[in-house]
Short mmCIF file of C-alpha atoms in Angstrom, two decimals:
data_model
loop_
_atom_site.label_atom_id
_atom_site.label_comp_id
_atom_site.label_asym_id
_atom_site.label_seq_id
_atom_site.Cartn_x
_atom_site.Cartn_y
_atom_site.Cartn_z
CA UNK A 1 -209.63 -140.05 50.73
CA UNK A 2 -212.34 -142.68 50.16
CA UNK A 3 -211.69 -146.28 49.63
CA UNK A 4 -212.19 -146.07 45.89
CA UNK A 5 -208.88 -144.15 45.70
CA UNK A 6 -207.21 -147.88 47.50
CA UNK A 7 -209.19 -149.79 45.90
CA UNK A 8 -208.05 -147.96 42.00
CA UNK A 9 -204.37 -147.64 43.18
CA UNK A 10 -203.82 -150.93 43.83
CA UNK A 11 -205.99 -151.48 39.90
CA UNK A 12 -203.48 -149.00 39.06
CA UNK A 13 -200.55 -151.05 40.50
CA UNK A 14 -198.80 -148.24 42.51
CA UNK A 15 -199.10 -144.71 44.17
CA UNK A 16 -199.84 -142.71 41.28
CA UNK A 17 -203.28 -142.93 40.92
CA UNK A 18 -203.60 -141.81 44.77
CA UNK A 19 -200.17 -139.04 44.36
CA UNK A 20 -202.76 -137.34 41.12
CA UNK A 21 -205.54 -137.34 43.06
CA UNK A 22 -204.78 -135.55 46.15
CA UNK A 23 -202.78 -133.73 43.66
CA UNK A 24 -206.20 -132.05 42.93
CA UNK A 25 -207.32 -131.38 46.28
CA UNK A 26 -207.23 -128.40 48.43
CA UNK A 27 -204.95 -128.22 50.95
CA UNK A 28 -206.41 -126.40 54.07
CA UNK A 29 -205.57 -122.36 53.82
CA UNK A 30 -205.65 -123.19 49.90
CA UNK A 31 -207.62 -120.90 47.22
CA UNK A 32 -209.78 -122.68 45.09
CA UNK A 33 -207.96 -123.67 41.89
CA UNK A 34 -209.67 -121.83 38.96
CA UNK A 35 -210.00 -123.65 36.20
CA UNK A 36 -211.42 -121.69 33.28
CA UNK A 37 -214.92 -122.62 31.59
CA UNK A 38 -214.33 -123.62 27.64
CA UNK A 39 -210.97 -121.32 28.28
CA UNK A 40 -211.82 -117.75 28.61
CA UNK A 41 -214.89 -117.53 26.08
CA UNK A 42 -215.94 -114.33 27.07
CA UNK A 43 -213.18 -113.17 25.21
CA UNK A 44 -211.87 -115.42 22.02
CA UNK A 45 -214.47 -118.54 20.79
CA UNK A 46 -215.13 -121.12 23.64
CA UNK A 47 -212.74 -124.54 23.63
CA UNK A 48 -209.85 -123.67 20.85
CA UNK A 49 -206.40 -122.78 21.58
CA UNK A 50 -206.56 -118.98 21.79
CA UNK A 51 -209.28 -118.86 24.63
CA UNK A 52 -206.83 -121.39 26.29
CA UNK A 53 -204.34 -119.18 26.19
CA UNK A 54 -206.58 -116.26 27.32
CA UNK A 55 -207.35 -117.88 30.41
CA UNK A 56 -203.96 -118.61 31.68
CA UNK A 57 -203.12 -114.90 31.32
CA UNK A 58 -206.10 -114.00 32.95
CA UNK A 59 -204.82 -116.05 35.78
CA UNK A 60 -206.11 -119.14 35.54
CA UNK A 61 -204.85 -122.41 36.72
CA UNK A 62 -206.27 -124.56 33.87
CA UNK A 63 -209.24 -124.77 31.87
CA UNK A 64 -212.22 -127.66 31.32
CA UNK A 65 -212.66 -128.68 28.04
CA UNK A 66 -214.99 -131.14 25.53
CA UNK A 67 -214.11 -133.81 23.59
CA UNK A 68 -216.16 -135.76 20.99
CA UNK A 69 -214.91 -137.25 17.14
CA UNK A 70 -215.26 -135.98 13.82
CA UNK A 71 -217.64 -139.26 11.65
CA UNK A 72 -214.08 -140.72 10.94
CA UNK A 73 -212.91 -140.82 14.57
CA UNK A 74 -210.49 -138.17 14.89
CA UNK A 75 -210.83 -136.71 18.59
CA UNK A 76 -211.42 -132.65 18.33
CA UNK A 77 -212.75 -130.16 20.75
CA UNK A 78 -215.81 -128.80 20.52
CA UNK A 79 -218.68 -128.59 22.76
CA UNK A 80 -222.13 -128.61 20.80
CA UNK A 81 -223.15 -132.06 18.90
CA UNK A 82 -223.49 -130.32 15.85
CA UNK A 83 -221.72 -126.88 14.04
CA UNK A 84 -223.45 -123.73 14.07
CA UNK A 85 -224.61 -123.42 9.99
CA UNK A 86 -223.32 -120.14 9.85
CA UNK A 87 -220.13 -121.88 9.70
CA UNK A 88 -220.61 -124.49 7.17
CA UNK A 89 -222.12 -122.26 4.79
CA UNK A 90 -225.15 -122.23 5.50
CA UNK A 91 -225.47 -126.06 5.53
CA UNK A 92 -228.59 -127.64 7.87
CA UNK A 93 -230.94 -129.83 8.77
CA UNK A 94 -234.66 -129.94 9.30
CA UNK A 95 -234.70 -128.37 12.74
CA UNK A 96 -232.12 -125.79 10.78
CA UNK A 97 -229.35 -127.16 13.22
CA UNK A 98 -225.87 -126.97 10.95
CA UNK A 99 -224.42 -130.42 10.19
CA UNK A 100 -223.71 -132.89 13.19
CA UNK A 101 -219.70 -133.01 14.02
CA UNK A 102 -220.31 -136.99 14.36
CA UNK A 103 -221.28 -136.82 10.34
CA UNK A 104 -217.77 -134.45 9.15
CA UNK A 105 -214.39 -135.42 8.73
CA UNK A 106 -211.49 -134.83 9.69
CA UNK A 107 -210.02 -133.28 6.90
CA UNK A 108 -214.04 -131.46 6.31
CA UNK A 109 -213.58 -130.70 9.96
CA UNK A 110 -210.51 -128.50 9.51
CA UNK A 111 -211.48 -126.43 6.77
CA UNK A 112 -213.61 -124.87 9.02
CA UNK A 113 -212.95 -121.23 10.74
CA UNK A 114 -214.36 -119.83 13.79
CA UNK A 115 -214.86 -116.45 14.46
CA UNK A 116 -211.20 -114.43 15.25
CA UNK A 117 -210.07 -117.39 12.15
CA UNK A 118 -209.71 -120.02 14.91
CA UNK A 119 -209.71 -123.96 14.16
CA UNK A 120 -210.94 -126.69 16.41
CA UNK A 121 -208.78 -127.90 17.60
CA UNK A 122 -207.94 -131.82 18.22
CA UNK A 123 -207.73 -133.34 21.47
CA UNK A 124 -203.53 -134.46 20.67
CA UNK A 125 -203.12 -130.26 20.26
CA UNK A 126 -204.80 -129.35 23.44
CA UNK A 127 -202.41 -132.32 25.31
CA UNK A 128 -199.19 -130.99 23.38
CA UNK A 129 -200.22 -127.80 24.62
CA UNK A 130 -200.89 -128.57 28.29
CA UNK A 131 -197.59 -130.12 28.31
CA UNK A 132 -195.85 -127.52 26.88
CA UNK A 133 -197.90 -124.81 29.41
CA UNK A 134 -198.24 -126.98 32.28
CA UNK A 135 -202.16 -126.01 33.29
CA UNK A 136 -204.73 -128.26 34.86
CA UNK A 137 -206.64 -129.72 32.57
CA UNK A 138 -210.25 -131.57 33.06
CA UNK A 139 -211.47 -133.02 29.84
CA UNK A 140 -214.68 -133.91 29.73
CA UNK A 141 -216.29 -136.69 27.57
CA UNK A 142 -219.19 -136.36 25.89
CA UNK A 143 -221.68 -139.04 25.75
CA UNK A 144 -224.04 -138.35 23.84
CA UNK A 145 -222.34 -139.45 20.40
CA UNK A 146 -222.73 -142.30 18.02
CA UNK A 147 -220.24 -144.33 19.67
CA UNK A 148 -219.32 -143.21 23.19
CA UNK A 149 -216.94 -146.45 23.62
CA UNK A 150 -214.73 -145.13 20.81
CA UNK A 151 -214.60 -142.14 22.15
CA UNK A 152 -213.54 -143.28 25.40
CA UNK A 153 -210.63 -146.02 23.79
CA UNK A 154 -209.47 -142.99 21.50
CA UNK A 155 -209.25 -140.70 24.86
CA UNK A 156 -207.01 -143.47 27.18
CA UNK A 157 -204.77 -143.89 24.00
CA UNK A 158 -204.22 -140.22 24.05
CA UNK A 159 -204.27 -139.52 27.19
CA UNK A 160 -201.98 -142.78 28.47
CA UNK A 161 -199.40 -141.63 25.91
CA UNK A 162 -199.27 -138.21 26.58
CA UNK A 163 -198.87 -139.02 30.76
CA UNK A 164 -201.63 -137.72 32.76
CA UNK A 165 -199.85 -135.05 35.06
CA UNK A 166 -202.55 -132.75 35.95
CA UNK A 167 -205.02 -133.54 33.59
CA UNK A 168 -208.82 -135.16 35.05
CA UNK A 169 -211.04 -137.40 33.14
CA UNK A 170 -215.19 -136.12 33.84
CA UNK A 171 -218.43 -137.45 32.14
CA UNK A 172 -222.32 -137.13 32.64
CA UNK A 173 -221.67 -140.66 31.81
CA UNK A 174 -220.89 -143.16 34.49
CA UNK A 175 -220.70 -145.96 31.90
CA UNK A 176 -217.68 -144.19 30.50
CA UNK A 177 -215.87 -143.52 33.97
CA UNK A 178 -215.85 -146.67 34.71
CA UNK A 179 -214.18 -148.24 30.97
CA UNK A 180 -212.13 -144.90 31.29
CA UNK A 181 -210.99 -146.61 34.48
CA UNK A 182 -210.34 -150.17 32.85
CA UNK A 183 -207.97 -148.03 30.16
CA UNK A 184 -206.47 -145.38 32.23
CA UNK A 185 -206.81 -146.51 35.79
CA UNK A 186 -203.54 -143.97 36.89
CA UNK A 187 -206.03 -140.61 35.66
CA UNK A 188 -208.53 -139.44 37.78
CA UNK A 189 -211.81 -138.97 37.15
CA UNK A 190 -214.97 -137.37 38.28
CA UNK A 191 -218.93 -137.35 37.56
CA UNK A 192 -220.77 -135.42 36.73
CA UNK A 193 -223.96 -134.61 37.57
CA UNK A 194 -226.68 -131.73 37.00
CA UNK A 195 -229.41 -129.80 39.13
CA UNK A 196 -232.71 -131.30 36.87
CA UNK A 197 -231.29 -134.92 37.29
CA UNK A 198 -234.06 -135.58 39.95
CA UNK A 199 -232.59 -139.15 40.74
CA UNK A 200 -229.05 -138.29 41.03
CA UNK A 201 -228.64 -134.62 41.06
CA UNK A 202 -227.22 -135.56 44.44
CA UNK A 203 -224.53 -137.75 43.05
CA UNK A 204 -225.63 -141.39 45.16
CA UNK A 205 -222.79 -144.28 45.50
CA UNK A 206 -220.96 -141.71 43.54
CA UNK A 207 -217.87 -144.40 43.96
CA UNK A 208 -219.79 -146.84 41.95
CA UNK A 209 -218.52 -145.27 38.89
CA UNK A 210 -214.90 -145.27 40.39
CA UNK A 211 -214.71 -141.53 39.72
CA UNK A 212 -212.42 -139.51 42.79
CA UNK A 213 -214.44 -136.38 42.07
CA UNK A 214 -217.85 -135.23 42.20
CA UNK A 215 -218.44 -132.71 40.21
CA UNK A 216 -222.07 -131.12 41.00
CA UNK A 217 -223.37 -128.29 39.11
CA UNK A 218 -223.94 -125.52 41.24
CA UNK A 219 -227.85 -123.99 41.41
CA UNK A 220 -229.45 -126.51 43.73
CA UNK A 221 -226.26 -127.27 45.67
CA UNK A 222 -225.68 -127.07 49.62
CA UNK A 223 -223.66 -126.80 52.01
CA UNK A 224 -224.80 -129.79 53.36
CA UNK A 225 -224.57 -131.75 50.31
CA UNK A 226 -220.71 -131.07 49.97
CA UNK A 227 -219.78 -131.54 53.48
CA UNK A 228 -221.89 -135.02 52.72
CA UNK A 229 -219.26 -135.65 49.18
CA UNK A 230 -216.45 -134.53 51.39
CA UNK A 231 -216.72 -136.79 54.74
CA UNK A 232 -217.15 -139.66 51.83
CA UNK A 233 -214.00 -138.95 50.28
CA UNK A 234 -214.98 -137.30 47.13
CA UNK A 235 -213.53 -134.65 45.79
CA UNK A 236 -215.61 -131.94 44.88
#
């Protein structure tokens, strides 16, 4: 594995970080680990406990999810920065989009009902579900939020309390990963990159983000790129 994992192992004061990183690594002749992207969103509202349960029933090893904060700081699992206007009685801004999650309190958001009567879960609720099921969890921290440092602090506090087994933090924002390394040093991290990024799409100097892994967008991904990242010790 890469030297960054060795460095973070020393930073964490033991072998737990290395052990957790290696747990995510695909072994010889093993099938890829399958995570439901926002759960089984073809069947149920994405990023809900119902979608996560369905993903496991369909054979996934775990799920990927997105984390944002409400206006009063509660971490919730939701992908978009704004709610669809139809979920909030038609309320919308000048662009026609619904209210931002960061403008709503936790109590207001708790009243929102998604299709099939689903609610927007909190990160704490999903971590409790993960502990009960043993599912693998990729927790993406969204950086397009008013207070990214709060998201990092609150998420790391929850993950440290939870224990962090079978959990990985991911983000498009290297600064958030660095802060996670300081606040939850024994939980693996991965840097997300997408094909439209002209300079970063190949994840140059990825280990400087303190990440153990790189999550590239499949569009534009080449075998050469994968081989380079693996040779450099990245979890891909």
